[in-house]
Amino acid sequence: MNPAPAVVTHGGAGAPSRFSDGCRRAADAAMAVVENGGSALDAAVAAAVILEDDPRFNAGTGCVLREDGKTIEADAGLMDSAGRIGAVAAISGVKNPVLVARRVVETRHFLLAGEGAAAFARRHGLCTGNPPTGKALAEFSGEACDTVGAVVRDRAGSFAAASSTGGIRSAMVGRVGDSPLPGCGYWAGPAGAVTATGHGEEIARRLLCRTVYGFLESGTPPEAACRQGVALFPRETSIGILAVTRTAHGSAANRDMAHAVLL
Ligand code: ASP
């Protein structure tokens, strides 16, 4: 029997729970894709687009500024259980970085960065709409939150994970975090899908999403696997993790983390 679909979305470790309505809208969009027979990968993208368009979150429209006070650079990545990967790093002038990452899946590469990534987006007509300007950040100053992400199980039993971010606040121009790096900010395979939010440098040091995926592979239920992942970090390092498997889903964070679950 085919598994029931499942979607879990988040608005970042540190995003107040009252922003969970945005995560719920994102989960609804993803569920609509899988209900119509779409893939987990396209559903995860649909969720991330909604979150990128919500200026309360630090991704797409809501991207935070770099330390120069004017530059916006975004990272996004996604992967499905067939091993398809697409990502962009330090991309500017693009409203929905996750859509560019989705297009990268169709190329012979997995990650495009900087000006080359922006040129690729332009060639594919993915620079439509207003690119982020930092205005949204000013409107929501003090409450701009972290990376957004989604994990999905579709009706065929495939899994996908997506992640999108403006990076950590006041980062150097050119800094790239965990979000576009497979195994760090996201991972998917036959055992499920995992996505993470939090301090990218620390996430990368622990290869966090591949590590948590390993817990899933060895039979740890996703809720416990996410908790074990969070426990790898000291309390002062903000971390949030989502996971989905064939039979269950889970989330854990050491901060408030706006999120939504749709089964
Ligand atoms: N992980 C993201 C980064 O380090 C930021 C975040 O999730 O808060 O770029």
mmCIF file of C-alpha atoms and ligand atoms in Angstrom:
data_model
loop_
_atom_site.group_PDB
_atom_site.id
_atom_site.type_symbol
_atom_site.label_atom_id
_atom_site.label_comp_id
_atom_site.label_asym_id
_atom_site.label_seq_id
_atom_site.Cartn_x
_atom_site.Cartn_y
_atom_site.Cartn_z
ATOM 1 C CA MET A 1 0.000 0.000 0.000
ATOM 2 C CA ASN A 2 1.245 3.472 -0.821
ATOM 3 C CA PRO A 3 2.152 5.597 2.186
ATOM 4 C CA ALA A 4 0.091 8.667 3.063
ATOM 5 C CA PRO A 5 1.814 11.926 2.188
ATOM 6 C CA ALA A 6 3.404 14.016 4.898
ATOM 7 C CA VAL A 7 4.806 17.544 4.973
ATOM 8 C CA VAL A 8 6.730 19.340 7.712
ATOM 9 C CA THR A 9 7.880 22.956 7.288
ATOM 10 C CA HIS A 10 9.777 25.429 9.445
ATOM 11 C CA GLY A 11 10.516 29.147 9.533
ATOM 12 C CA GLY A 12 13.867 28.857 11.280
ATOM 13 C CA ALA A 13 15.315 28.205 14.707
ATOM 14 C CA GLY A 14 14.446 31.424 16.514
ATOM 15 C CA ALA A 15 11.329 32.167 14.477
ATOM 16 C CA PRO A 16 8.497 32.750 16.960
ATOM 17 C CA SER A 17 5.727 30.163 17.014
ATOM 18 C CA ARG A 18 3.174 32.827 16.149
ATOM 19 C CA PHE A 19 4.684 32.826 12.644
ATOM 20 C CA SER A 20 3.587 29.206 12.221
ATOM 21 C CA ASP A 21 0.670 30.383 10.082
ATOM 22 C CA GLY A 22 3.229 31.040 7.328
ATOM 23 C CA CYS A 23 4.608 27.519 7.762
ATOM 24 C CA ARG A 24 1.087 26.147 7.554
ATOM 25 C CA ARG A 25 0.467 27.977 4.251
ATOM 26 C CA ALA A 26 3.713 26.506 2.954
ATOM 27 C CA ALA A 27 2.691 23.017 4.074
ATOM 28 C CA ASP A 28 -0.685 23.453 2.363
ATOM 29 C CA ALA A 29 1.068 24.358 -0.897
ATOM 30 C CA ALA A 30 3.306 21.299 -0.666
ATOM 31 C CA MET A 31 0.389 19.023 0.170
ATOM 32 C CA ALA A 32 -1.535 20.337 -2.846
ATOM 33 C CA VAL A 33 1.374 19.268 -5.052
ATOM 34 C CA VAL A 34 1.537 15.710 -3.688
ATOM 35 C CA GLU A 35 -2.265 15.371 -3.604
ATOM 36 C CA ASN A 36 -2.202 16.123 -7.332
ATOM 37 C CA GLY A 37 0.345 13.374 -7.909
ATOM 38 C CA GLY A 38 3.386 15.657 -7.833
ATOM 39 C CA SER A 39 6.754 14.590 -6.516
ATOM 40 C CA ALA A 40 8.142 15.138 -3.049
ATOM 41 C CA LEU A 41 10.857 17.271 -4.650
ATOM 42 C CA ASP A 42 8.384 19.643 -6.311
ATOM 43 C CA ALA A 43 6.282 19.751 -3.154
ATOM 44 C CA ALA A 44 9.293 20.753 -1.051
ATOM 45 C CA VAL A 45 10.025 23.489 -3.593
ATOM 46 C CA ALA A 46 6.404 24.715 -3.450
ATOM 47 C CA ALA A 47 6.630 24.982 0.327
ATOM 48 C CA ALA A 48 9.940 26.834 0.189
ATOM 49 C CA VAL A 49 8.571 29.339 -2.361
ATOM 50 C CA ILE A 50 5.734 30.299 0.011
ATOM 51 C CA LEU A 51 8.206 30.730 2.860
ATOM 52 C CA GLU A 52 10.609 32.740 0.654
ATOM 53 C CA ASP A 53 7.713 35.060 -0.273
ATOM 54 C CA ASP A 54 6.823 35.657 3.393
ATOM 55 C CA PRO A 55 8.924 38.658 4.501
ATOM 56 C CA ARG A 56 8.910 37.537 8.125
ATOM 57 C CA PHE A 57 11.380 34.777 7.293
ATOM 58 C CA ASN A 58 15.064 35.102 6.412
ATOM 59 C CA ALA A 59 14.874 33.696 2.892
ATOM 60 C CA GLY A 60 13.869 35.057 -0.514
ATOM 61 C CA THR A 61 11.996 38.320 0.075
ATOM 62 C CA GLY A 62 12.976 38.450 3.741
ATOM 63 C CA CYS A 63 16.726 37.831 3.311
ATOM 64 C CA VAL A 64 18.879 39.651 5.857
ATOM 65 C CA LEU A 65 21.653 42.016 4.787
ATOM 66 C CA ARG A 66 25.345 41.222 4.841
ATOM 67 C CA GLU A 67 27.811 43.115 7.056
ATOM 68 C CA ASP A 68 28.210 45.883 4.464
ATOM 69 C CA GLY A 69 24.591 46.842 5.170
ATOM 70 C CA LYS A 70 23.501 46.625 1.533
ATOM 71 C CA THR A 71 24.315 43.241 -0.004
ATOM 72 C CA ILE A 72 21.810 40.402 -0.069
ATOM 73 C CA GLU A 73 23.081 36.927 -0.931
ATOM 74 C CA ALA A 74 20.935 33.822 -0.670
ATOM 75 C CA ASP A 75 21.680 30.104 -0.418
ATOM 76 C CA ALA A 76 19.226 27.287 -1.176
ATOM 77 C CA GLY A 77 19.439 23.552 -1.632
ATOM 78 C CA LEU A 78 17.247 20.521 -2.151
ATOM 79 C CA MET A 79 17.552 16.776 -2.546
ATOM 80 C CA ASP A 80 15.252 13.812 -3.035
ATOM 81 C CA SER A 81 15.533 10.149 -2.166
ATOM 82 C CA ALA A 82 16.547 9.304 -5.739
ATOM 83 C CA GLY A 83 19.717 11.289 -5.058
ATOM 84 C CA ARG A 84 18.773 14.304 -7.172
ATOM 85 C CA ILE A 85 20.419 17.449 -5.805
ATOM 86 C CA GLY A 86 20.203 21.123 -6.787
ATOM 87 C CA ALA A 87 21.601 24.139 -4.976
ATOM 88 C CA VAL A 88 22.642 27.758 -5.325
ATOM 89 C CA ALA A 89 25.046 29.696 -3.127
ATOM 90 C CA ALA A 90 25.641 33.428 -2.618
ATOM 91 C CA ILE A 91 23.107 34.299 -5.318
ATOM 92 C CA SER A 92 21.790 37.881 -5.614
ATOM 93 C CA GLY A 93 18.880 39.540 -7.392
ATOM 94 C CA VAL A 94 16.618 36.498 -7.307
ATOM 95 C CA LYS A 95 13.225 36.482 -5.608
ATOM 96 C CA ASN A 96 13.011 32.701 -5.222
ATOM 97 C CA PRO A 97 16.438 31.037 -4.929
ATOM 98 C CA VAL A 98 14.823 27.634 -4.407
ATOM 99 C CA LEU A 99 13.360 27.786 -7.927
ATOM 100 C CA VAL A 100 16.860 28.277 -9.289
ATOM 101 C CA ALA A 101 18.088 25.342 -7.189
ATOM 102 C CA ARG A 102 15.257 23.247 -8.639
ATOM 103 C CA ARG A 103 16.436 24.125 -12.147
ATOM 104 C CA VAL A 104 20.025 23.199 -11.240
ATOM 105 C CA VAL A 105 18.746 19.632 -10.619
ATOM 106 C CA GLU A 106 18.211 19.367 -14.386
ATOM 107 C CA THR A 107 21.829 20.257 -15.185
ATOM 108 C CA ARG A 108 24.935 18.083 -14.950
ATOM 109 C CA HIS A 109 26.001 19.952 -11.778
ATOM 110 C CA PHE A 110 24.571 20.151 -8.293
ATOM 111 C CA LEU A 111 25.649 23.609 -7.081
ATOM 112 C CA LEU A 112 25.993 26.972 -8.830
ATOM 113 C CA ALA A 113 27.384 29.996 -6.989
ATOM 114 C CA GLY A 114 27.575 33.765 -7.218
ATOM 115 C CA GLU A 115 27.344 35.587 -10.528
ATOM 116 C CA GLY A 116 27.266 32.310 -12.497
ATOM 117 C CA ALA A 117 24.192 31.230 -10.534
ATOM 118 C CA ALA A 118 22.503 34.611 -11.126
ATOM 119 C CA ALA A 119 23.289 34.413 -14.860
ATOM 120 C CA PHE A 120 21.816 30.896 -14.941
ATOM 121 C CA ALA A 121 18.675 32.232 -13.213
ATOM 122 C CA ARG A 122 18.383 35.053 -15.737
ATOM 123 C CA ARG A 123 18.795 32.644 -18.652
ATOM 124 C CA HIS A 124 15.908 30.587 -17.290
ATOM 125 C CA GLY A 125 13.648 33.561 -16.605
ATOM 126 C CA LEU A 126 13.883 33.033 -12.852
ATOM 127 C CA CYS A 127 14.629 36.648 -11.983
ATOM 128 C CA THR A 128 10.985 37.605 -12.324
ATOM 129 C CA GLY A 129 9.259 39.669 -9.655
ATOM 130 C CA ASN A 130 10.967 42.136 -7.370
ATOM 131 C CA PRO A 131 14.250 40.892 -6.007
ATOM 132 C CA PRO A 132 14.641 41.392 -2.267
ATOM 133 C CA THR A 133 15.797 44.881 -1.313
ATOM 134 C CA GLY A 134 16.154 44.697 2.438
ATOM 135 C CA LYS A 135 12.933 46.691 2.817
ATOM 136 C CA ALA A 136 11.186 43.698 4.240
ATOM 137 C CA LEU A 137 13.973 43.325 6.743
ATOM 138 C CA ALA A 138 13.581 46.930 7.871
ATOM 139 C CA GLU A 139 9.841 46.423 8.314
ATOM 140 C CA PHE A 140 10.428 43.367 10.424
ATOM 141 C CA SER A 141 13.616 44.514 12.130
ATOM 142 C CA GLY A 142 14.292 42.602 15.291
ATOM 143 C CA GLU A 143 12.094 39.771 14.180
ATOM 144 C CA ALA A 144 13.717 38.647 10.950
ATOM 145 C CA CYS A 145 14.175 34.957 11.471
ATOM 146 C CA ASP A 146 16.236 32.160 10.142
ATOM 147 C CA THR A 147 16.427 29.762 7.277
ATOM 148 C CA VAL A 148 13.261 28.146 6.000
ATOM 149 C CA GLY A 149 12.893 24.493 5.138
ATOM 150 C CA ALA A 150 10.612 21.596 4.357
ATOM 151 C CA VAL A 151 10.627 17.805 4.299
ATOM 152 C CA VAL A 152 8.066 15.833 2.310
ATOM 153 C CA ARG A 153 6.936 12.236 1.800
ATOM 154 C CA ASP A 154 4.896 11.762 -1.365
ATOM 155 C CA ARG A 155 2.338 9.129 -2.366
ATOM 156 C CA ALA A 156 4.989 7.078 -4.139
ATOM 157 C CA GLY A 157 6.970 6.859 -0.901
ATOM 158 C CA SER A 158 9.706 9.197 -2.122
ATOM 159 C CA PHE A 159 11.224 11.819 0.159
ATOM 160 C CA ALA A 160 12.624 15.293 -0.375
ATOM 161 C CA ALA A 161 14.181 18.037 1.712
ATOM 162 C CA ALA A 162 14.630 21.726 0.901
ATOM 163 C CA SER A 163 16.335 24.640 2.592
ATOM 164 C CA SER A 164 16.596 28.362 1.742
ATOM 165 C CA THR A 165 18.237 31.249 3.590
ATOM 166 C CA GLY A 166 19.671 34.731 3.524
ATOM 167 C CA GLY A 167 22.413 33.426 5.810
ATOM 168 C CA ILE A 168 23.288 34.481 9.318
ATOM 169 C CA ARG A 169 23.028 38.169 10.228
ATOM 170 C CA SER A 170 26.000 40.429 9.449
ATOM 171 C CA ALA A 171 27.912 37.715 7.623
ATOM 172 C CA MET A 172 30.790 38.658 5.336
ATOM 173 C CA VAL A 173 29.884 39.199 1.704
ATOM 174 C CA GLY A 174 30.575 35.890 -0.031
ATOM 175 C CA ARG A 175 29.963 33.776 3.065
ATOM 176 C CA VAL A 176 28.172 30.496 2.321
ATOM 177 C CA GLY A 177 26.554 28.455 5.090
ATOM 178 C CA ASP A 178 25.163 24.961 5.386
ATOM 179 C CA SER A 179 21.934 25.525 3.471
ATOM 180 C CA PRO A 180 23.201 24.804 -0.067
ATOM 181 C CA LEU A 181 25.477 21.949 1.043
ATOM 182 C CA PRO A 182 24.117 18.385 0.852
ATOM 183 C CA GLY A 183 24.604 16.518 4.104
ATOM 184 C CA CYS A 184 24.875 19.793 6.026
ATOM 185 C CA GLY A 185 21.619 21.756 5.551
ATOM 186 C CA TYR A 186 19.591 18.925 3.990
ATOM 187 C CA TRP A 187 19.732 15.262 3.031
ATOM 188 C CA ALA A 188 17.332 12.671 1.622
ATOM 189 C CA GLY A 189 17.565 8.976 0.875
ATOM 190 C CA PRO A 190 15.515 5.779 1.023
ATOM 191 C CA ALA A 191 15.179 6.087 4.817
ATOM 192 C CA GLY A 192 13.689 9.609 4.759
ATOM 193 C CA ALA A 193 14.524 13.290 4.502
ATOM 194 C CA VAL A 194 16.104 15.788 6.899
ATOM 195 C CA THR A 195 16.531 19.566 6.859
ATOM 196 C CA ALA A 196 18.222 21.878 9.355
ATOM 197 C CA THR A 197 18.354 25.486 10.485
ATOM 198 C CA GLY A 198 20.753 27.289 12.768
ATOM 199 C CA HIS A 199 24.388 28.304 12.801
ATOM 200 C CA GLY A 200 25.694 27.109 9.448
ATOM 201 C CA GLU A 201 29.363 26.821 10.346
ATOM 202 C CA GLU A 202 28.523 24.577 13.314
ATOM 203 C CA ILE A 203 26.018 22.560 11.274
ATOM 204 C CA ALA A 204 28.649 21.917 8.605
ATOM 205 C CA ARG A 205 31.217 20.763 11.173
ATOM 206 C CA ARG A 206 28.818 18.006 12.237
ATOM 207 C CA LEU A 207 27.553 17.167 8.731
ATOM 208 C CA LEU A 208 24.281 17.489 10.571
ATOM 209 C CA CYS A 209 21.602 16.316 8.138
ATOM 210 C CA ARG A 210 23.609 13.318 6.963
ATOM 211 C CA THR A 211 24.344 12.496 10.602
ATOM 212 C CA VAL A 212 20.660 12.614 11.546
ATOM 213 C CA TYR A 213 19.823 10.624 8.416
ATOM 214 C CA GLY A 214 22.218 7.971 9.729
ATOM 215 C CA PHE A 215 20.152 7.831 12.931
ATOM 216 C CA LEU A 216 17.039 7.247 10.797
ATOM 217 C CA GLU A 217 18.806 4.520 8.809
ATOM 218 C CA SER A 218 19.613 2.666 11.991
ATOM 219 C CA GLY A 219 15.943 2.701 12.994
ATOM 220 C CA THR A 220 15.756 5.669 15.368
ATOM 221 C CA PRO A 221 12.288 7.270 15.116
ATOM 222 C CA PRO A 222 12.460 10.741 13.515
ATOM 223 C CA GLU A 223 11.438 12.676 16.644
ATOM 224 C CA ALA A 224 14.240 11.036 18.643
ATOM 225 C CA ALA A 225 16.671 11.386 15.738
ATOM 226 C CA CYS A 226 15.990 15.146 15.585
ATOM 227 C CA ARG A 227 16.478 15.438 19.344
ATOM 228 C CA GLN A 228 19.757 13.531 19.120
ATOM 229 C CA GLY A 229 20.846 15.895 16.362
ATOM 230 C CA VAL A 230 20.068 18.989 18.451
ATOM 231 C CA ALA A 231 21.921 17.423 21.404
ATOM 232 C CA LEU A 232 25.153 17.484 19.360
ATOM 233 C CA PHE A 233 25.303 21.267 19.918
ATOM 234 C CA PRO A 234 25.848 23.467 22.958
ATOM 235 C CA ARG A 235 22.754 25.373 24.062
ATOM 236 C CA GLU A 236 24.106 28.717 22.834
ATOM 237 C CA THR A 237 24.233 27.452 19.236
ATOM 238 C CA SER A 238 20.782 27.798 17.693
ATOM 239 C CA ILE A 239 19.682 24.619 15.936
ATOM 240 C CA GLY A 240 16.441 23.214 14.536
ATOM 241 C CA ILE A 241 15.871 19.981 12.618
ATOM 242 C CA LEU A 242 12.933 18.398 10.742
ATOM 243 C CA ALA A 243 12.764 14.778 9.577
ATOM 244 C CA VAL A 244 10.288 12.477 7.875
ATOM 245 C CA THR A 245 10.418 8.713 7.320
ATOM 246 C CA ARG A 246 8.114 6.154 5.754
ATOM 247 C CA THR A 247 5.992 5.906 8.894
ATOM 248 C CA ALA A 248 6.621 9.010 10.995
ATOM 249 C CA HIS A 249 7.887 12.572 11.209
ATOM 250 C CA GLY A 250 9.674 14.647 13.814
ATOM 251 C CA SER A 251 11.114 18.010 14.710
ATOM 252 C CA ALA A 252 13.330 19.411 17.440
ATOM 253 C CA ALA A 253 14.964 22.763 18.186
ATOM 254 C CA ASN A 254 16.752 24.442 21.057
ATOM 255 C CA ARG A 255 14.875 27.699 20.329
ATOM 256 C CA ASP A 256 11.313 28.570 19.535
ATOM 257 C CA MET A 257 10.849 27.415 15.915
ATOM 258 C CA ALA A 258 7.769 28.257 13.868
ATOM 259 C CA HIS A 259 6.782 25.077 12.085
ATOM 260 C CA ALA A 260 3.830 23.136 10.740
ATOM 261 C CA VAL A 261 2.961 19.480 10.174
ATOM 262 C CA LEU A 262 0.444 18.302 7.611
ATOM 263 C CA LEU A 263 -0.460 14.628 7.273
HETATM 264 N N1 ASP B 1 21.705 27.860 8.527
HETATM 265 C C1 ASP B 1 21.696 29.191 7.998
HETATM 266 C C2 ASP B 1 23.081 29.637 7.692
HETATM 267 O O1 ASP B 1 23.968 29.457 8.510
HETATM 268 C C3 ASP B 1 21.051 30.201 8.888
HETATM 269 C C4 ASP B 1 19.969 29.733 9.769
HETATM 270 O O2 ASP B 1 19.396 28.679 9.610
HETATM 271 O O3 ASP B 1 19.674 30.450 10.688
HETATM 272 O O4 ASP B 1 23.286 30.230 6.655
#
